[in-house]
Short mmCIF file of C-alpha atoms and ligand atoms in Angstrom, two decimals:
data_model
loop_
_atom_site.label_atom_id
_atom_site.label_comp_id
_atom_site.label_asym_id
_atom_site.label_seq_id
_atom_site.Cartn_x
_atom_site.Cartn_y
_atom_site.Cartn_z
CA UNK D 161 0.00 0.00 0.00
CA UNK D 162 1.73 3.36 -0.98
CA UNK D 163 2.02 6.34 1.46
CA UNK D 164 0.45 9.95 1.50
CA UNK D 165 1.60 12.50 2.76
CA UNK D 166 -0.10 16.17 3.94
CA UNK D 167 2.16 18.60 3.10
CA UNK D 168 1.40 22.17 3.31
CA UNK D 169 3.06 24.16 1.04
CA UNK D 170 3.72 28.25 1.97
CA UNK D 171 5.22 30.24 -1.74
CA UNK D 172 5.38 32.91 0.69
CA UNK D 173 7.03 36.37 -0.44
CA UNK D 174 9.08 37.49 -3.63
CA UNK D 175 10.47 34.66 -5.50
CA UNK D 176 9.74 32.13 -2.88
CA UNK D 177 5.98 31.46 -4.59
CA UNK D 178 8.34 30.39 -7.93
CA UNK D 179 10.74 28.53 -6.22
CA UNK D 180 8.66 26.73 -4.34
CA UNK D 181 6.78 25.61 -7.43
CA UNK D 182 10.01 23.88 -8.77
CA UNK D 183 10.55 22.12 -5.18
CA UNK D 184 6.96 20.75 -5.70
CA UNK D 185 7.54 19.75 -9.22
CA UNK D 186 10.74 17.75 -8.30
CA UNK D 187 8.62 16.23 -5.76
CA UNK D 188 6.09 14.99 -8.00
CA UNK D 189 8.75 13.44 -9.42
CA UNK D 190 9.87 11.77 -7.32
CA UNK D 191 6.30 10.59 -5.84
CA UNK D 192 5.40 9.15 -8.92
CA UNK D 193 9.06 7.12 -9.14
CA UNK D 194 8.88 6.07 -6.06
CA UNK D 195 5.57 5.40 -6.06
CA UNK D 196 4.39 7.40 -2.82
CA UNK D 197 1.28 10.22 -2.73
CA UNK D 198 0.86 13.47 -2.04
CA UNK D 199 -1.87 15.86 -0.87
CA UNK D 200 -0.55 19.16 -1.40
CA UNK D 201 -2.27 21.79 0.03
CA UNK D 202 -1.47 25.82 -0.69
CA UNK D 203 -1.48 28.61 2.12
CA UNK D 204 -1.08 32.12 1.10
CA UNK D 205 0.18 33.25 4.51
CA UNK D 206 2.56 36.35 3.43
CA UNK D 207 2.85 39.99 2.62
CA UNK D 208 0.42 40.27 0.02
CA UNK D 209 -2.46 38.70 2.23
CA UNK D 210 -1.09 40.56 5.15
CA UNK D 211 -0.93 44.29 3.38
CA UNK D 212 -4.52 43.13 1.83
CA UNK D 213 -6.28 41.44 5.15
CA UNK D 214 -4.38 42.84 7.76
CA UNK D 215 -3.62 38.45 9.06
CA UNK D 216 -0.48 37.51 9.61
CA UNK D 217 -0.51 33.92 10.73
CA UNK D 218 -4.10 33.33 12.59
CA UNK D 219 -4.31 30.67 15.37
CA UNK D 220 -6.12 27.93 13.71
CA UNK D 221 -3.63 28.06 10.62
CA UNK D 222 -0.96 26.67 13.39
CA UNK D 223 -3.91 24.09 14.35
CA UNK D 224 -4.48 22.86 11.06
CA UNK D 225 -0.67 22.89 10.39
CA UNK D 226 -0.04 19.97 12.98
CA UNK D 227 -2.45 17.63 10.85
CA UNK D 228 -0.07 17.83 8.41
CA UNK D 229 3.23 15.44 7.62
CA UNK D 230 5.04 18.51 6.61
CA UNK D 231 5.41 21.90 5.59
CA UNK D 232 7.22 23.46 2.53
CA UNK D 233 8.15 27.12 2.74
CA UNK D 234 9.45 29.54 -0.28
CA UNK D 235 10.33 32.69 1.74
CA UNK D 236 9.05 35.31 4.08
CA UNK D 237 9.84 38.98 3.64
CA UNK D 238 8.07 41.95 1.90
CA UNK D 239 9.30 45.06 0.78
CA UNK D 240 6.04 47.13 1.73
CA UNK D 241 5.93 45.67 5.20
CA UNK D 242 7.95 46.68 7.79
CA UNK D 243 11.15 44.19 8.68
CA UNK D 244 10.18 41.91 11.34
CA UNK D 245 6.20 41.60 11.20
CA UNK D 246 6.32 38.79 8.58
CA UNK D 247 9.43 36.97 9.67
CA UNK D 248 8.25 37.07 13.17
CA UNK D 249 5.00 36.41 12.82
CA UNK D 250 5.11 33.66 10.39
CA UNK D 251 8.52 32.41 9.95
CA UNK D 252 9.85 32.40 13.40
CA UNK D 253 6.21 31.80 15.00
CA UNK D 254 6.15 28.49 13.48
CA UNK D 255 9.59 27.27 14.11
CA UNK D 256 8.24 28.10 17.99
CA UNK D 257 4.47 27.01 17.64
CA UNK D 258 5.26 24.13 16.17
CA UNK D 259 8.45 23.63 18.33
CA UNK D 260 10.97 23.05 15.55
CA UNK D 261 13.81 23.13 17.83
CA UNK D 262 16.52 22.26 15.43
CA UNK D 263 17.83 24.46 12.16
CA UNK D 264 19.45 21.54 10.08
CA UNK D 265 21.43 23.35 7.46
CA UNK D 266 23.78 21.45 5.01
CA UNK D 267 26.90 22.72 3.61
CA UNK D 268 27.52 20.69 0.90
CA UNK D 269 29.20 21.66 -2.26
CA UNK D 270 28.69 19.95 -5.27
CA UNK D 271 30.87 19.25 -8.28
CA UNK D 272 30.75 22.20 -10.72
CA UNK D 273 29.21 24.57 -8.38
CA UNK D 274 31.72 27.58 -7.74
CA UNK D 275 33.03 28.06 -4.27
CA UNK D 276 34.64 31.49 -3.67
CA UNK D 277 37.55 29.33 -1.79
CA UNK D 278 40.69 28.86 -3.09
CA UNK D 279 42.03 25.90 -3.85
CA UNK D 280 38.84 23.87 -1.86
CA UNK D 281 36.75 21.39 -3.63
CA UNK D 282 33.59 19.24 -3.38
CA UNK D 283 35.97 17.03 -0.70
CA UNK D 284 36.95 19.76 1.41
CA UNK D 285 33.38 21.36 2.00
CA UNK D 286 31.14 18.51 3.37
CA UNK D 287 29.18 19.36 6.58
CA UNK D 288 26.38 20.29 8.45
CA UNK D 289 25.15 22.98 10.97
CA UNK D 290 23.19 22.29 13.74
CA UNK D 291 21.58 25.16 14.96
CA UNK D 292 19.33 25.53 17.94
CA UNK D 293 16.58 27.19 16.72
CA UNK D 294 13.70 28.30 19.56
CA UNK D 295 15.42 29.76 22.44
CA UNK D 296 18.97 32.28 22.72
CA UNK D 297 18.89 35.76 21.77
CA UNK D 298 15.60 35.01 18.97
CA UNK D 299 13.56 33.62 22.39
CA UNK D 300 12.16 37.82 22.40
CA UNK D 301 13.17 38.31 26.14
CA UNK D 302 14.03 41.89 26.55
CA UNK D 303 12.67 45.02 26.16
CA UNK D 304 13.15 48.92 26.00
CA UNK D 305 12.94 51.83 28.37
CA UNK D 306 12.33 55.84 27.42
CA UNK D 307 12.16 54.83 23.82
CA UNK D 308 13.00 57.94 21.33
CA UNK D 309 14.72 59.81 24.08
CA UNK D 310 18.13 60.61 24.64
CA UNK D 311 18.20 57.71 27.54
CA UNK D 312 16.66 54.42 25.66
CA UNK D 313 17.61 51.67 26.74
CA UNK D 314 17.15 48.56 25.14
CA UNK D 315 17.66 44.92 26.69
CA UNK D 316 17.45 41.88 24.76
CA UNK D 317 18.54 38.84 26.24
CA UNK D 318 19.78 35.59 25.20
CA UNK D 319 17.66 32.41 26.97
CA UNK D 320 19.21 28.81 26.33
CA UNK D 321 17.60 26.44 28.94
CA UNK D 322 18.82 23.19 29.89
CA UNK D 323 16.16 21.46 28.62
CA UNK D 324 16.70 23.02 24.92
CA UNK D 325 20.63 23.40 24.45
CA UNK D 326 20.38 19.48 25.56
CA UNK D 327 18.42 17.86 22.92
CA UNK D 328 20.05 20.24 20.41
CA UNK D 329 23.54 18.51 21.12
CA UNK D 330 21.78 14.86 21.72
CA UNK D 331 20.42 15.98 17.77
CA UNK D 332 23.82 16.74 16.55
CA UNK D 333 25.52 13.56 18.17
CA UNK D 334 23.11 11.07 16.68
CA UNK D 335 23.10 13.37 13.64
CA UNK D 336 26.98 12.99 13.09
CA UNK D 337 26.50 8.91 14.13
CA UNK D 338 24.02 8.78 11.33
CA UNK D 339 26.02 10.77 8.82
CA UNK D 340 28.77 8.10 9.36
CA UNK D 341 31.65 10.97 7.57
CA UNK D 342 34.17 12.41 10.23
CA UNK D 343 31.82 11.65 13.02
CA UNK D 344 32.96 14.28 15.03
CA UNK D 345 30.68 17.09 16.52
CA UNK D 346 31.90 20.88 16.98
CA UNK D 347 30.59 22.92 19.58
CA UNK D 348 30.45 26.73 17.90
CA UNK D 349 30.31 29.10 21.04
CA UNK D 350 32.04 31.91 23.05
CA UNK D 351 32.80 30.41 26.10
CA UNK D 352 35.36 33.25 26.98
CA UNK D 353 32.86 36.06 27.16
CA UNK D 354 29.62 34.68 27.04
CA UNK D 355 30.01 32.93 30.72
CA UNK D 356 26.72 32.31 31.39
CA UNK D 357 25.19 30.48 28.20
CA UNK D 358 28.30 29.15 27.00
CA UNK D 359 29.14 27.55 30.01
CA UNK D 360 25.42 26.02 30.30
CA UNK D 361 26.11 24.53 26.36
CA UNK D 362 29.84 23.66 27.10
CA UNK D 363 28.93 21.31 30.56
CA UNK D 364 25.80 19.54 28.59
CA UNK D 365 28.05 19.12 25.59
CA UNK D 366 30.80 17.53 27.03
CA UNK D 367 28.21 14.95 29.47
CA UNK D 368 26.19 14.08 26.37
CA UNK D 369 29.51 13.34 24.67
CA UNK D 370 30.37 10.73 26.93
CA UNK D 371 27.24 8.91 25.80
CA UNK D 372 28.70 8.82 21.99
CA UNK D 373 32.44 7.15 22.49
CA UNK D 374 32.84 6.93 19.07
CA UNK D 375 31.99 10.39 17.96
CA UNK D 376 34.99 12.58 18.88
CA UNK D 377 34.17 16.36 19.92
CA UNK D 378 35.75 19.76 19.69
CA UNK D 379 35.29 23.41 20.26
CA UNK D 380 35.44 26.61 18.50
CA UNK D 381 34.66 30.19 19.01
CA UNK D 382 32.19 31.85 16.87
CA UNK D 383 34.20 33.91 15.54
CA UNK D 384 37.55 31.69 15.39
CA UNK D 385 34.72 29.20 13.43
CA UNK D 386 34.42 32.16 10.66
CA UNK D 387 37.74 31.70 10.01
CA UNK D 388 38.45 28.16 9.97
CA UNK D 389 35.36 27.86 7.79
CA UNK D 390 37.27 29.67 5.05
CA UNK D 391 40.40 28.26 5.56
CA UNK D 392 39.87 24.67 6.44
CA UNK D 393 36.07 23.56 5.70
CA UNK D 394 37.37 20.29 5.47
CA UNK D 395 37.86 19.62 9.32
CA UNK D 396 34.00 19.80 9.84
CA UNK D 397 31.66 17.49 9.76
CA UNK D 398 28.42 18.14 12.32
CA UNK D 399 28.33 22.33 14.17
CA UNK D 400 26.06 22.66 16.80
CA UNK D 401 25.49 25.92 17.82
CA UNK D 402 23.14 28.42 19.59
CA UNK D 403 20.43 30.58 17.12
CA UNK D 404 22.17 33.58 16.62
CA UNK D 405 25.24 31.90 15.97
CA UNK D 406 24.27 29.75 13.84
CA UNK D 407 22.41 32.18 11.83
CA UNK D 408 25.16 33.85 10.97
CA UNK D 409 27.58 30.76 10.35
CA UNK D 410 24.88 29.41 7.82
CA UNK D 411 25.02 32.30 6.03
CA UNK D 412 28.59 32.12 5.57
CA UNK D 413 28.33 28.39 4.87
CA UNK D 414 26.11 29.46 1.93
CA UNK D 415 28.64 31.40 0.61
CA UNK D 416 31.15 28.87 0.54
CA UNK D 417 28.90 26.24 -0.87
CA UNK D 418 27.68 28.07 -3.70
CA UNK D 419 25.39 30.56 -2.58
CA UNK D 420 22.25 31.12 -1.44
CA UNK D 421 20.53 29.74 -4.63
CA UNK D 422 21.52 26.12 -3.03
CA UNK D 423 21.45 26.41 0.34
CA UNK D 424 18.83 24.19 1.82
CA UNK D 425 17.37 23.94 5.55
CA UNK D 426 14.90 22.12 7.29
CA UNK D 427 13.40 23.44 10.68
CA UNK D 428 12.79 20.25 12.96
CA UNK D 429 10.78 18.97 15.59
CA UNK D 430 11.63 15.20 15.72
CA UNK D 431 8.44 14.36 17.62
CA UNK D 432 6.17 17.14 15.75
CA UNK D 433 5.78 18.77 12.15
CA UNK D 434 9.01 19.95 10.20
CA UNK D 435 8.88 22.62 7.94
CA UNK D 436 11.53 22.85 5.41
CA UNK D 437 12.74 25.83 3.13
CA UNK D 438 15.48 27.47 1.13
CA UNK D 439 17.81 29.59 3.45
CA UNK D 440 17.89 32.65 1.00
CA UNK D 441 15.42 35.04 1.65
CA UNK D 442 12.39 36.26 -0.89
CA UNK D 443 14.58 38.44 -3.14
CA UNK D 444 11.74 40.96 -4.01
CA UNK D 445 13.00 42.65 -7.11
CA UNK D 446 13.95 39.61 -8.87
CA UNK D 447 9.72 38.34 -8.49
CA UNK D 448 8.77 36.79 -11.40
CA UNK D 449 11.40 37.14 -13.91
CA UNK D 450 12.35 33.14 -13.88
CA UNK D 451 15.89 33.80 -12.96
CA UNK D 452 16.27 33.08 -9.21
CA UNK D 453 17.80 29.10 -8.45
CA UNK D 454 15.23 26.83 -7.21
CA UNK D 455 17.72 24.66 -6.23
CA UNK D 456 17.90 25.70 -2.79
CA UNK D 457 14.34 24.83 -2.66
CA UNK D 458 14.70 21.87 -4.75
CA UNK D 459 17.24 20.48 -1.84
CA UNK D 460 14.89 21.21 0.79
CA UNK D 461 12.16 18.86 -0.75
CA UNK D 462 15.24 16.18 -1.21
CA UNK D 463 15.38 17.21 3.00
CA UNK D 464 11.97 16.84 3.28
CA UNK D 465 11.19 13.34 1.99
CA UNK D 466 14.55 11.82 3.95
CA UNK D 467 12.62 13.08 7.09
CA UNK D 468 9.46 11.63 6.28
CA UNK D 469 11.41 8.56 5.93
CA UNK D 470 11.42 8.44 2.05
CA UNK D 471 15.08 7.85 1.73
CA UNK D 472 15.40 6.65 -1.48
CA UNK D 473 13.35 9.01 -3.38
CA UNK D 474 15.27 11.88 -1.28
CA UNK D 475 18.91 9.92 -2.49
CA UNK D 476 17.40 9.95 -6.20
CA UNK D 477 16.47 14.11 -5.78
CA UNK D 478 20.29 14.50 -4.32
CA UNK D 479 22.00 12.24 -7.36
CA UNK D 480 19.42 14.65 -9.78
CA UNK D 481 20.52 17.46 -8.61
CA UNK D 482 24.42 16.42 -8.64
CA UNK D 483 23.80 15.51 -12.47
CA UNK D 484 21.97 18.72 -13.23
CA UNK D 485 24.89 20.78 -12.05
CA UNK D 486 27.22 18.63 -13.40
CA UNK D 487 26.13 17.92 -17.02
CA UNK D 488 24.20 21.07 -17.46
CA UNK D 489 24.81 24.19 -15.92
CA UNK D 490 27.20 26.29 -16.85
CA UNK D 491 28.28 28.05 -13.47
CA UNK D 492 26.24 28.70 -10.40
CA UNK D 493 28.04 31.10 -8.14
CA UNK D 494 28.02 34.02 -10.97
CA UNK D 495 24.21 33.87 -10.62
CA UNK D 496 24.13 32.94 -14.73
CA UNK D 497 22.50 29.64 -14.69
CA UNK D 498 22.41 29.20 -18.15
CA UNK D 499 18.74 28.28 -17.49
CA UNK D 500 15.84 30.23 -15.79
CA UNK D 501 14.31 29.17 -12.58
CA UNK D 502 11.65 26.87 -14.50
CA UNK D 503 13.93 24.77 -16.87
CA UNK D 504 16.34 23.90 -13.40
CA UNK D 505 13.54 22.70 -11.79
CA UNK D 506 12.32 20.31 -15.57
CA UNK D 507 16.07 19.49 -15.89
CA UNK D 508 15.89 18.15 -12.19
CA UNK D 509 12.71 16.79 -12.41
CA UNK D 510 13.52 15.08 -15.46
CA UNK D 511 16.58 13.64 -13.76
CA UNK D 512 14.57 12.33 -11.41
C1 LIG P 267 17.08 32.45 8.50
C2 LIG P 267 16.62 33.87 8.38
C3 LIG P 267 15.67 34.15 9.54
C4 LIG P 267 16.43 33.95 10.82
C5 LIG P 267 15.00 35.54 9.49
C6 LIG P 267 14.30 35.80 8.18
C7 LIG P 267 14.07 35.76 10.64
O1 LIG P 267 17.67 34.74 8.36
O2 LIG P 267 16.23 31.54 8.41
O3 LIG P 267 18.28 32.23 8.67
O4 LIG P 267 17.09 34.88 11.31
O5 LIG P 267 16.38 32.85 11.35
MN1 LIG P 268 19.61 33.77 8.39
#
């Protein structure tokens, strides 16, 4: 008997509607390959139905979201609407709604596909980021005092609870066991100034590790990690690190791998619904003009379907897109595909 899946599917802002479209097609695909189903169903949630309606994410939507399998995001972000009401409201409501504690973000760079690194290939930039993704400075404990006067002051705190920064590291162990590369998990913090939280992840860290003997472990500052990401990619294989952090590290992973036209995440509650996305944002200006990657979005179906537990069909989206880059586009990292935005996502489908 073959499988269906809910998924809800978000287009979102900008290009994410178009990218997203590609990421379904591939999916399709693959469901009729692999012989698995799919009930797809659309939600406008975004800046044009916030600008029109006034909604940005109601209550129920959340509701109806958990009787899903999964959900499939483009990208959040409007230029009409103020920074922060969208990617609050929606983006970062969900990941904590829905209690998507983990930010799995591969760095993975695949044959043909520029990196801006010298003298670093496909072998040298092979890992993944970890990052906690519902508590630390994005948790929204603060707040201001004598706003728009000469003495403001504005607090915002960082929260990491035992509870959370635990079963973000138990994540990455079992992650790097399962990944079966390096096996060796690096702890991305600040232990030298940040005393407090960095001590909390540092302690859990180091008594989870004793539960994995054969994963080995190792620390870096945040900002020593910047570095050594540049210079020697190739002694990663699983990050774990705090929100903030790892926002910014991912970004610079992106960079490294290709760019944000193939960087792929998935936001993940083991136990709950996972909603999975490009990391690039909605790139407003290029709406609609068939020129933005889908494969970014294309990898975060291929994410999607090994966490529903459809490896095979995920393996057969990765091998498409390896072929696709490597028989048929020209370069990636100049932005000048060769192809627009709907001929990736045929050639990848067709792959497929
Ligand atoms: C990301 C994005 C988001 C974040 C923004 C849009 C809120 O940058 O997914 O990395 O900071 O987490
Ligand atoms: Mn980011």
């Amino acid at each position: 008997m073959s499988k269906t899946y809910k998924i809800a599917v978000m287009g979102g802002d900008g290009t994410g509607p178009e990218v997203a479209v590609e990421g379904v097609k591939v999916l399709k695909a693959a469901a009729e390959k692999f012989k698995f189903k799919l009930e797809l169903t659309d939600f406008d949630y975004g800046g044009d139905r916030y600008l029109r309606t006034g909604e940005v994410l109601p209550d129920n939507v959340v509701e109806v979201l958990t009787k899903h399998d999964a959900i499939f995001l483009g990208a959040i972000g409007h230029p009409d609407v103020k920074p922060g009401i969208l990617e609050k409201g929606i983006l970062l409501s969900l990941r904590f709604a829905l209690d998507q504690y983990i930010n799995l973000r591969p760095v993975i760079l695949y044959p043909n596909v520029d990196t801006p690194l010298k003298d670093k290939g496909p072998e040298d930039i092979d890992f993944v980021v970890v990052r906690e993704n519902t508590e630390g400075l994005y948790a929204g404990a603060g707040g201001v005092l004598k706003k728009n006067t000469p003495d403001e002051v504005a607090v915002q705190e960082s929260i990491n609870t035992r509870k959370g920064v635990e079963r973000c590291i138990r994540y990455a162990f079992d992650y790097a066991r399962k990944r079966n590369k390096r096996k060796q998990v690096t702890l991305c913090g600040k232990t030298n100034v940040l005393t407090y939280a960095f001590d909390l992840w540092e302690r859990t860290f180091y008594e989870v590790a004793k539960e994995y003997p054969d994963i080995k472990t190792d620390y870096a500052h945040v900002d020593a990690i910047c570095m050594w990401m540049v210079k020697n990619p190739e002694w990663f294989d699983v990050i774990v690190t705090d929100n903030m952090f790892g926002d910014i590290i991912t970004d610079l992973g992106a960079m490294i791998q290709g760019g944000m036209g193939i960087a792929a995440g998935g936001n993940i509650n083991p136990e709950g619904v996972s909603m999975f996305e490009p990391i690039g944002g909605s790139a407003p200006k290029y709406t609609g003009k068939n020129v933005i990657n889908p494969l970014a979005a294309i990898g975060a179906a291929q994410m999607m379907l090994d966490h529903l537990g459809e490896s095979e069909a995920a393996q057969a989206i990765e091998n498409a897109i390896r072929r696709t880059v490597a028989e048929k586009l020209d370069s990636l990292s100049a932005g000048q595909m060769g192809y627009g935005t709907k001929e990736v996502g045929d050639l990848v489908a067709g792959a497929v």
